Short mmCIF file of N, CA and C in Angstrom, two decimals:
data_model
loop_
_atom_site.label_atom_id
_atom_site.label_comp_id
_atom_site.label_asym_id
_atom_site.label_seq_id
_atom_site.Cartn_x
_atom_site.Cartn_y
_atom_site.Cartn_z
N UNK Y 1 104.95 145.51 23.52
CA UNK Y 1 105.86 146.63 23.49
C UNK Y 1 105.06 147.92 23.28
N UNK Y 2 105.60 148.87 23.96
CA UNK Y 2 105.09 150.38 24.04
C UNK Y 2 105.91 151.07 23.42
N UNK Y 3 105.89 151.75 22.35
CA UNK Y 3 106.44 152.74 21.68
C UNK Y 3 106.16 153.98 20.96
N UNK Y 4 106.52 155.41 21.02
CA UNK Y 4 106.08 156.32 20.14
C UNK Y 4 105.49 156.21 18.80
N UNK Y 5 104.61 156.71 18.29
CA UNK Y 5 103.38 156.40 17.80
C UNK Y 5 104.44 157.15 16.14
N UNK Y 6 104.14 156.38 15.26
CA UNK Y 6 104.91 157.25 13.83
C UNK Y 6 103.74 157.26 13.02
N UNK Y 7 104.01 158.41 11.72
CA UNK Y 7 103.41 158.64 10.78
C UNK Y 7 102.73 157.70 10.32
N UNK Y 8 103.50 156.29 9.95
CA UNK Y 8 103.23 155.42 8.97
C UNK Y 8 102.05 154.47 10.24
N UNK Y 9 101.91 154.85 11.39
CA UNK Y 9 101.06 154.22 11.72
C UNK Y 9 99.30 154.45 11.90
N UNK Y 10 99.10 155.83 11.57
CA UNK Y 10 98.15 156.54 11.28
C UNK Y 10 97.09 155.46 11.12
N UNK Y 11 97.23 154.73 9.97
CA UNK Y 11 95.88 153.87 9.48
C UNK Y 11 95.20 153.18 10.64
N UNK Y 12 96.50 152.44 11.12
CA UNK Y 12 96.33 151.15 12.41
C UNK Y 12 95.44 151.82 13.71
N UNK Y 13 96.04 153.24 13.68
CA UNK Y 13 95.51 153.95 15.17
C UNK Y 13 94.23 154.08 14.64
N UNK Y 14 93.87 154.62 13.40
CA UNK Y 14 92.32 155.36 13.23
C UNK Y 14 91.66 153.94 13.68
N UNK Y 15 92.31 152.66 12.82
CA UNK Y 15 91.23 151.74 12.95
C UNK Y 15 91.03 151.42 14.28
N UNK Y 16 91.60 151.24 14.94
CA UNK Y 16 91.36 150.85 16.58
C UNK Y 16 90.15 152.16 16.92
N UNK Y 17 90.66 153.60 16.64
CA UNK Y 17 89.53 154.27 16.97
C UNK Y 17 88.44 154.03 16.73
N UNK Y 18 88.04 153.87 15.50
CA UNK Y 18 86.57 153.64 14.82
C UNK Y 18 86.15 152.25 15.27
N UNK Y 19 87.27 151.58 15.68
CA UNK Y 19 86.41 150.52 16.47
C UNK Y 19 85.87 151.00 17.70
N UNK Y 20 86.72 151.90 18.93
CA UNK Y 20 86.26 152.57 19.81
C UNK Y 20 84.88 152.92 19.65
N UNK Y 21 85.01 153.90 19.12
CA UNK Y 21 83.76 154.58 18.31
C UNK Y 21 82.86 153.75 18.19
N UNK Y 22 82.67 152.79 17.30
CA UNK Y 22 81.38 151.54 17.42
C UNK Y 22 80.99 151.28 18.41
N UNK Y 23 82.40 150.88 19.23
CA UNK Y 23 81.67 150.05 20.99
C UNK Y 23 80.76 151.10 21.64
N UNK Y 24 81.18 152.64 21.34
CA UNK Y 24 81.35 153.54 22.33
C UNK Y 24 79.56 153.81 21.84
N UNK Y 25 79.30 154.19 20.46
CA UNK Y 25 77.85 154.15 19.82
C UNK Y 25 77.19 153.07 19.67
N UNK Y 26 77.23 152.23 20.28
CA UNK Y 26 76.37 150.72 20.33
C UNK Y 26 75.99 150.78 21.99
N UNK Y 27 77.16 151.27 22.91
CA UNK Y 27 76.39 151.53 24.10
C UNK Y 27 75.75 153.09 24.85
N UNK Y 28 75.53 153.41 23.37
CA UNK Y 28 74.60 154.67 23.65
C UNK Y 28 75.37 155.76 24.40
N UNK Y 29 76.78 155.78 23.98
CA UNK Y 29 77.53 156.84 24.34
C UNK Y 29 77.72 158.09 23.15
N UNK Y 30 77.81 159.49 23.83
CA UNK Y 30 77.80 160.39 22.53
C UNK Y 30 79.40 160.44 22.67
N UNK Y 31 79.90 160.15 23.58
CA UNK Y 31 81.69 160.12 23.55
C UNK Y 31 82.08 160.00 22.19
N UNK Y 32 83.32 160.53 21.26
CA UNK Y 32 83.23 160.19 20.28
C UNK Y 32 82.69 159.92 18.75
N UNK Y 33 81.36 160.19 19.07
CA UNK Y 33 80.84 160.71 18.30
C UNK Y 33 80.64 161.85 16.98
N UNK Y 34 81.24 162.59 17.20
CA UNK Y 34 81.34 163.97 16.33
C UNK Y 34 82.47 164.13 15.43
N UNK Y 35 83.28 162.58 15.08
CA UNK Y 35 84.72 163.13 14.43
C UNK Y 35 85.77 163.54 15.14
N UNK Y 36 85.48 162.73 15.80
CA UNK Y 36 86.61 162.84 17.21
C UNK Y 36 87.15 161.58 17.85
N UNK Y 37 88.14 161.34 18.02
CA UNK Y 37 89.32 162.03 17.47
C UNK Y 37 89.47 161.51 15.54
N UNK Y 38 89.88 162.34 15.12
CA UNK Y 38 90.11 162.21 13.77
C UNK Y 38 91.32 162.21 13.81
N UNK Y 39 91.92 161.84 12.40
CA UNK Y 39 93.47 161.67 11.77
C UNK Y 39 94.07 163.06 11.69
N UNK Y 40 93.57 163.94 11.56
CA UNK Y 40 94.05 165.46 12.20
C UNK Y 40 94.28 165.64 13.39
N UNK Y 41 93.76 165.21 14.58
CA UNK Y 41 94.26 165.30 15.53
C UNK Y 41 95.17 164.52 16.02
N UNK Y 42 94.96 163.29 15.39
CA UNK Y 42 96.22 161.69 15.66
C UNK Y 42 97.34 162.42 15.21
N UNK Y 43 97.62 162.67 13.71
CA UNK Y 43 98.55 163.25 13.23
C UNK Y 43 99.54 164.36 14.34
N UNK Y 44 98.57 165.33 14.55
CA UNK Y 44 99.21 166.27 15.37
C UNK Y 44 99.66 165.61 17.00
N UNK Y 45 99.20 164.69 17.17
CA UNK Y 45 99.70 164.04 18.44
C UNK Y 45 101.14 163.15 18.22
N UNK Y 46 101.10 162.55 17.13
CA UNK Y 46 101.97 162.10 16.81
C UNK Y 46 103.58 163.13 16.53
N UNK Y 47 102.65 163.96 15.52
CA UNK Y 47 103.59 164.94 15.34
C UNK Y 47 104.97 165.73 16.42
N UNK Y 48 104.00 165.67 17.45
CA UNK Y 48 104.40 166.38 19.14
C UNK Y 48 104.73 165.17 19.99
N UNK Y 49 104.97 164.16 19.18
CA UNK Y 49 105.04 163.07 20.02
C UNK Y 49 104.47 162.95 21.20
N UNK Y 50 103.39 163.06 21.32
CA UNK Y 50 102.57 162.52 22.44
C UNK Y 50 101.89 161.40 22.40
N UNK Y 51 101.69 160.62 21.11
CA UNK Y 51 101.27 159.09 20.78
C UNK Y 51 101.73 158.37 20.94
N UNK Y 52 101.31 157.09 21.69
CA UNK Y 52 102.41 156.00 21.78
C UNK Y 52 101.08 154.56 21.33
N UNK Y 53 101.67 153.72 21.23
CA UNK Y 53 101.27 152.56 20.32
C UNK Y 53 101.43 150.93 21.34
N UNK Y 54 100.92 150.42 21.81
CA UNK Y 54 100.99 149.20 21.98
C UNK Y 54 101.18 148.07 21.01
N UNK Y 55 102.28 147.79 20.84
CA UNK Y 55 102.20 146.60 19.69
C UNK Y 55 102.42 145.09 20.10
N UNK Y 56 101.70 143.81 19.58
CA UNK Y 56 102.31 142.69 19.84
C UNK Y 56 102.48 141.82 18.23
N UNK Y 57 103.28 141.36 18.51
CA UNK Y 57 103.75 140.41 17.21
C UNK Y 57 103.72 141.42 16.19
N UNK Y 58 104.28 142.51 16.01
CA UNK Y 58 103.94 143.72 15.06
C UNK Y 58 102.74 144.28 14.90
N UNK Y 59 101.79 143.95 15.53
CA UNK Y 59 100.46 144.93 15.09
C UNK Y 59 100.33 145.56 16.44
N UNK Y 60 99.42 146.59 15.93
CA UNK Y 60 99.06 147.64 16.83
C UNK Y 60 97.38 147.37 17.36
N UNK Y 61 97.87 147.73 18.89
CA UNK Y 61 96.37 146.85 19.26
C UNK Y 61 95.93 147.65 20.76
N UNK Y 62 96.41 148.82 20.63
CA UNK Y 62 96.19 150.01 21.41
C UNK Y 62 96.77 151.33 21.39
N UNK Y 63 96.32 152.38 21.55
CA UNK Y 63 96.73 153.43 21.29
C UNK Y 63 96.23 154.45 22.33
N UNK Y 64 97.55 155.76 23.19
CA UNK Y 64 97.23 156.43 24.29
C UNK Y 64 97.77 157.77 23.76
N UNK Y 65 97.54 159.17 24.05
CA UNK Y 65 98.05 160.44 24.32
C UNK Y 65 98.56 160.57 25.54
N UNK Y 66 100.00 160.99 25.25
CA UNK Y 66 99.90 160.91 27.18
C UNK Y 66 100.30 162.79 27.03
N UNK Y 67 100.12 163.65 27.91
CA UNK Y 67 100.71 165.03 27.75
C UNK Y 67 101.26 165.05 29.37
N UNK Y 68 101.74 166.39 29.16
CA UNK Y 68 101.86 166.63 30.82
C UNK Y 68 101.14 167.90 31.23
N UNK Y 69 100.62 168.30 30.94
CA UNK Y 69 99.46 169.62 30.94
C UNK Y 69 98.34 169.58 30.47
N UNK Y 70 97.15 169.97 30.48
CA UNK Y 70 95.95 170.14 30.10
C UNK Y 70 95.14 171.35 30.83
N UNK Y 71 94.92 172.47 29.67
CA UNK Y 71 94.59 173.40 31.16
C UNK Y 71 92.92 173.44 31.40
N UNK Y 72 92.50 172.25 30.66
CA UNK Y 72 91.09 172.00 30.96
C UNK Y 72 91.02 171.45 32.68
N UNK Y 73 92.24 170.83 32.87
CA UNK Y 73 92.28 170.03 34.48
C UNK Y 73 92.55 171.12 35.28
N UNK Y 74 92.84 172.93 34.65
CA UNK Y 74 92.63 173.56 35.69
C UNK Y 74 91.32 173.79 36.34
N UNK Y 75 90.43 173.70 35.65
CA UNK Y 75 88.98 174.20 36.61
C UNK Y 75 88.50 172.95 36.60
N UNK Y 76 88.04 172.14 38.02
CA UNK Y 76 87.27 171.18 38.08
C UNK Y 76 86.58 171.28 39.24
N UNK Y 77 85.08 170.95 38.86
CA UNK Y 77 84.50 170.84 39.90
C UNK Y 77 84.11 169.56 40.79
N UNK Y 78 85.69 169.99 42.37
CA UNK Y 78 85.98 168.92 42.67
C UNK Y 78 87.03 169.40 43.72
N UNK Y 79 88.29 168.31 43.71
CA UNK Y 79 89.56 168.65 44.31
C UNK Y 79 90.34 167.31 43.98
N UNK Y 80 91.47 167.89 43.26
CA UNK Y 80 92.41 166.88 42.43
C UNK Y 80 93.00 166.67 44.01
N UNK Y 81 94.07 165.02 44.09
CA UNK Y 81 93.95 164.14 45.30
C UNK Y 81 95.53 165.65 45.71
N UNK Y 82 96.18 166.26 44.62
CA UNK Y 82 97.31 166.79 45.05
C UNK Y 82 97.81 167.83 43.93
N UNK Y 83 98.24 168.59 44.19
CA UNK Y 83 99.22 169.76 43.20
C UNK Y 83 100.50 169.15 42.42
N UNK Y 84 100.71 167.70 42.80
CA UNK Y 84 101.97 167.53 42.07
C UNK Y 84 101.89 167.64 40.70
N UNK Y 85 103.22 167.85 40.36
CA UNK Y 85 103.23 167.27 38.64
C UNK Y 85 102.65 166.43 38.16
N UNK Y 86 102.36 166.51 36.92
CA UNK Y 86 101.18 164.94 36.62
C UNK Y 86 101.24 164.74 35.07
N UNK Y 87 101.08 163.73 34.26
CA UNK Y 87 101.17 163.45 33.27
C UNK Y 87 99.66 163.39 32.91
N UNK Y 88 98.31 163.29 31.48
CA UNK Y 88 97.37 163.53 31.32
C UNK Y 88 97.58 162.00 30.67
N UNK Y 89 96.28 161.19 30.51
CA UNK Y 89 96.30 160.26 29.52
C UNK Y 89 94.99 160.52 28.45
N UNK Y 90 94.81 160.53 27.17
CA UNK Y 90 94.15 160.92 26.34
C UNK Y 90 93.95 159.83 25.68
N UNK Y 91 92.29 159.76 24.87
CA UNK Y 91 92.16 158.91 23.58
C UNK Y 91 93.23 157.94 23.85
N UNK Y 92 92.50 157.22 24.35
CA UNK Y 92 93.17 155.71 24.50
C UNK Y 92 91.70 154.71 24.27
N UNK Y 93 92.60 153.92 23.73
CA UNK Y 93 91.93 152.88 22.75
C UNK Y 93 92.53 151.54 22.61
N UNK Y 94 91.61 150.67 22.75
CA UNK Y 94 92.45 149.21 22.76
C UNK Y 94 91.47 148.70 21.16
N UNK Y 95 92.22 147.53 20.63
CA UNK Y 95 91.68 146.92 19.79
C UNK Y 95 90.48 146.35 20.44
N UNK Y 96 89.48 146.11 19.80
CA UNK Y 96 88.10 145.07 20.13
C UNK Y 96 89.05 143.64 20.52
N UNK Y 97 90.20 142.98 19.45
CA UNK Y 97 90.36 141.86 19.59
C UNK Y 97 91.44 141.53 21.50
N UNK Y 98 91.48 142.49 21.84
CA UNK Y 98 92.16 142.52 22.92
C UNK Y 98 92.08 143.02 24.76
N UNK Y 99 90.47 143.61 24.05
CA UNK Y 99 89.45 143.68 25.64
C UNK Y 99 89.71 142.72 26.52
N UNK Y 100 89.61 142.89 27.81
CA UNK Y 100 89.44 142.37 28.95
C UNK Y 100 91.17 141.37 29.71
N UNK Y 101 91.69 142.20 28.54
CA UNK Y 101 93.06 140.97 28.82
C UNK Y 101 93.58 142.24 29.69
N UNK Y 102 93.58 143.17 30.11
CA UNK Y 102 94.30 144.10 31.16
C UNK Y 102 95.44 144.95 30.35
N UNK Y 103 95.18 144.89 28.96
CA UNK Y 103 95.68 146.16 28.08
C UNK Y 103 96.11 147.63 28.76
N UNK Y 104 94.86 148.09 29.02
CA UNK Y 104 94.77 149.37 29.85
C UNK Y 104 95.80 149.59 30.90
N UNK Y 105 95.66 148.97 31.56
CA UNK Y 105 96.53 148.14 32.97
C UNK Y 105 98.27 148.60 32.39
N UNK Y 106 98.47 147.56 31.11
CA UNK Y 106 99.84 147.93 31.25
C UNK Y 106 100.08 149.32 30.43
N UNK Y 107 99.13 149.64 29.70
CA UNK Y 107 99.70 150.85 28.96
C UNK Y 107 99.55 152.54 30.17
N UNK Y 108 98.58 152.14 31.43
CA UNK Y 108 98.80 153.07 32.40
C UNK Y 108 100.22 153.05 33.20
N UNK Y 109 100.08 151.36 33.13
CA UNK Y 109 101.53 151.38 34.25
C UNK Y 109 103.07 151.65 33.43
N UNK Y 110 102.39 151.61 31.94
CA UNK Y 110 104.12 152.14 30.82
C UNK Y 110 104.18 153.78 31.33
N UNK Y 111 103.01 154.19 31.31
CA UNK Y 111 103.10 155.73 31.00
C UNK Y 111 103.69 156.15 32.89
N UNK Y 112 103.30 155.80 33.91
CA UNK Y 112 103.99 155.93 35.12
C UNK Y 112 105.96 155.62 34.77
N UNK Y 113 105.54 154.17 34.94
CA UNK Y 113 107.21 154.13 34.87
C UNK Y 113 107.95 155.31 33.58
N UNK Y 114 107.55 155.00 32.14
CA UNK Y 114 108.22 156.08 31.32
C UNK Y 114 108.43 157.29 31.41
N UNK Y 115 107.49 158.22 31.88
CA UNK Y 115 107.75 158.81 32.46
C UNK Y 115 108.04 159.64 34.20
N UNK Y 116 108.23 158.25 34.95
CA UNK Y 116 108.67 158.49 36.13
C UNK Y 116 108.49 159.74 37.00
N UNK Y 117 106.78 159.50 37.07
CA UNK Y 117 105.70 160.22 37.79
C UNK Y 117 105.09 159.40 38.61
N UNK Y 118 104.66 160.19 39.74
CA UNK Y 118 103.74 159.63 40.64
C UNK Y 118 102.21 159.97 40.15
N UNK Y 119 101.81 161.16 39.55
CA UNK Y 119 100.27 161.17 39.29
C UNK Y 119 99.84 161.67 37.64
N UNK Y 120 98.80 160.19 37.51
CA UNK Y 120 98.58 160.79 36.21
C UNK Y 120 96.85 161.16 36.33
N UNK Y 121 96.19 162.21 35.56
CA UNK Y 121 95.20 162.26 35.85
C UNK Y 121 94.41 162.18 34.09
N UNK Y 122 92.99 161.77 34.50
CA UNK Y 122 92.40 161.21 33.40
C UNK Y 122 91.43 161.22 33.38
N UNK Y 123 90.61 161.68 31.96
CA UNK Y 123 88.82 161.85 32.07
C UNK Y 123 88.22 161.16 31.43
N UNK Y 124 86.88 160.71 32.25
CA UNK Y 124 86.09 160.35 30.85
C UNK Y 124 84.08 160.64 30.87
N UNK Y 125 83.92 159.82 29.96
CA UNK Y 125 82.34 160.38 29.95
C UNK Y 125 81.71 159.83 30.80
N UNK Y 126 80.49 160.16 31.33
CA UNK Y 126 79.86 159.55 32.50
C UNK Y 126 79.10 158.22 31.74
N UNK Y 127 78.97 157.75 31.22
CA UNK Y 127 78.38 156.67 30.43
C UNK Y 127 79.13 156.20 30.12
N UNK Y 128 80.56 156.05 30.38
CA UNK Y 128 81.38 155.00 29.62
C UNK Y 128 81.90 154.05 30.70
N UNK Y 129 81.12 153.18 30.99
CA UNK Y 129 80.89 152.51 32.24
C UNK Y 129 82.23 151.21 31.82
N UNK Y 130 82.65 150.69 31.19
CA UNK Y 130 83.88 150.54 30.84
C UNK Y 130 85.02 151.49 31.40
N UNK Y 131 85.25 151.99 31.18
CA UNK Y 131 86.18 152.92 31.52
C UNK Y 131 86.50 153.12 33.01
N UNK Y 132 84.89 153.91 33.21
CA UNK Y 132 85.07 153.87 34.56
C UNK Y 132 85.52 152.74 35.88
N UNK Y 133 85.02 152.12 35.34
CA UNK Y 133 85.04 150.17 35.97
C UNK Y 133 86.56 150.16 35.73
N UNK Y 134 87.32 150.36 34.96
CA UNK Y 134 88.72 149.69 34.84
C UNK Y 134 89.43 151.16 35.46
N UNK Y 135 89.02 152.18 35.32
CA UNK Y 135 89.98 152.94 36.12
C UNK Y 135 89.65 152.75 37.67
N UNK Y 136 88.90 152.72 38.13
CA UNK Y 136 88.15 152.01 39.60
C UNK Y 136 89.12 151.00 39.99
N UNK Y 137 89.45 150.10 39.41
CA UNK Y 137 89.84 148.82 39.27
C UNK Y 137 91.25 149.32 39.45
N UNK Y 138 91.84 149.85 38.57
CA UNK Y 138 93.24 150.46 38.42
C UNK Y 138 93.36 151.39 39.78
N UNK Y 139 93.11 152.10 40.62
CA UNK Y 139 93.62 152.66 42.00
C UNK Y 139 92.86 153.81 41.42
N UNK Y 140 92.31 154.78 39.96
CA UNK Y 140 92.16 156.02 40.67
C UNK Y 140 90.76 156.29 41.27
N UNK Y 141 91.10 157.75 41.47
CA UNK Y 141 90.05 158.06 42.48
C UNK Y 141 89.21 158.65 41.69
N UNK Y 142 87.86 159.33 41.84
CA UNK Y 142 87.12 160.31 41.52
C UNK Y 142 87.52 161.20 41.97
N UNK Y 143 87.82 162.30 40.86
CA UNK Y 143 87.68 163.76 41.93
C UNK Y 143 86.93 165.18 41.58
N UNK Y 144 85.86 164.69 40.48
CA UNK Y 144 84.96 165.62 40.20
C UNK Y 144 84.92 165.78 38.81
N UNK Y 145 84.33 166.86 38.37
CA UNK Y 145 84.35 166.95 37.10
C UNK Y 145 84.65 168.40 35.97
N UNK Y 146 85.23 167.81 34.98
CA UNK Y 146 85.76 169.02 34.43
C UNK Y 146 84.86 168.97 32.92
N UNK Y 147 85.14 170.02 31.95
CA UNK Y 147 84.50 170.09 30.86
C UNK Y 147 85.13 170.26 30.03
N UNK Y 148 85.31 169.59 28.83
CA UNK Y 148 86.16 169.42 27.56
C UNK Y 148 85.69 170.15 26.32
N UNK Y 149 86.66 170.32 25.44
CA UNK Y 149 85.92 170.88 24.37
C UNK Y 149 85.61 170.59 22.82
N UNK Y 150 85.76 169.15 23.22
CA UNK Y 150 86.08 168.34 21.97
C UNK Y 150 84.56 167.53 21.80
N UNK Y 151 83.58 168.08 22.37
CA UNK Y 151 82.38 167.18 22.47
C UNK Y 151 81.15 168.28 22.62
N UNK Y 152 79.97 168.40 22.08
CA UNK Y 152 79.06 168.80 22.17
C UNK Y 152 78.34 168.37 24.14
N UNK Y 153 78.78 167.13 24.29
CA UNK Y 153 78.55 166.81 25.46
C UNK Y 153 79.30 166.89 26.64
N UNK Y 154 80.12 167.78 26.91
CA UNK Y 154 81.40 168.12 27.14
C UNK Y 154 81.81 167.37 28.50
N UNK Y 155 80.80 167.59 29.63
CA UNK Y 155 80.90 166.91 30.93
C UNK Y 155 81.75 165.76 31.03
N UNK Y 156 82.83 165.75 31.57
CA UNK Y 156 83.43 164.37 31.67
C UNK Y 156 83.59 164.22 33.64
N UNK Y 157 84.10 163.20 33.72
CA UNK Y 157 84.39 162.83 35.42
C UNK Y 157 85.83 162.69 35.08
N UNK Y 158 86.49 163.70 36.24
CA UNK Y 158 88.06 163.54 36.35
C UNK Y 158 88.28 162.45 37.67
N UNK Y 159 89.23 161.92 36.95
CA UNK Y 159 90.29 160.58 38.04
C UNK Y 159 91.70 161.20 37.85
N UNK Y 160 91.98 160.79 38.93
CA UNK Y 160 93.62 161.07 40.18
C UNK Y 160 94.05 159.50 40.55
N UNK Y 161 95.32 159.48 39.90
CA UNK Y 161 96.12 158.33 40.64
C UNK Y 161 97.33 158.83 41.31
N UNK Y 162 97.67 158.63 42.35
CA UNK Y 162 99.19 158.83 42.93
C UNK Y 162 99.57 157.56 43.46
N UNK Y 163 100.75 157.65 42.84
CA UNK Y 163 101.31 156.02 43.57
C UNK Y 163 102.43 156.94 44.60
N UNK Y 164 103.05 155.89 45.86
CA UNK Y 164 103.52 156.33 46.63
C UNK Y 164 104.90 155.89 45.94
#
């Protein structure tokens, strides 16, 4: 089950992060790195309800931002696949205990149907060869790259999905 992300779940999300975080600094990624994302920013996502939570048997065993704007995705060097409306997916994170089972998969395909969009677009670091591999895998495209400001290393690669 996919559901909006609450206060009282704060602990569960950090921990999935800081597990992120490990995988992400064990394969020599600076992604994440710097206190990022922290419980100040979870909080405030939550707050704005933009957090949502994967849960099974009651625990939480993934966690996504979804927005519908980002005006970092205005300048990219590139060409997004289209101008439509589009939903953003952010800091998403699966538990360690739940890799490779296609997590990602359904919490992209919740955020399409829930909010009943054709394109969501999504960044990540060029070293997070995970990522990239499963969004590859998942339909999107490359479409260049934009720069974030939540990272000393800012460079990320933007992906475009449109379903028909």
């Amino acid at each position: 089950m996919i559901r909006l992300a609450h206060i009282d779940d704060l602990n569960d999300i950090m921990n999935i992060i800081k597990e992120a975080q490990l995988r992400m600094k064990q394969a020599y990624m600076t992604q994440w790195q710097n206190n990022y994302p922290n419980p100040e920013v979870i909080t405030k996502d939550i707050e704005d309800k933009s957090l949502y939570v994967y849960t099974k048997d009651g625990d939480i065993i993934g966690t996504m931002s979804v927005f519908s704007y980002d005006s970092v995705y205005d300048n990219i060097e590139g060409t997004w696949l289209n101008q439509n409306p589009y939903i953003v997916i952010h800091r998403i994170a699966l538990a360690s205990s739940v890799l490779g089972q296609n997590k990602t998969k359904e919490m992209i395909n919740f955020a399409f149907n829930h909010f009943n969009i054709k394109d969501i677009r999504i960044d990540t670091h060029p070293k997070n060869t995970p990522m990239i591999k499963t969004l590859e895998r998942l339909g999107f495209v490359y479409c260049g790259i934009v720069y974030v400001t939540t990272d000393t290393d800012a460079l990320r690669l933007a992906y475009h999905k449109h379903i028909i």
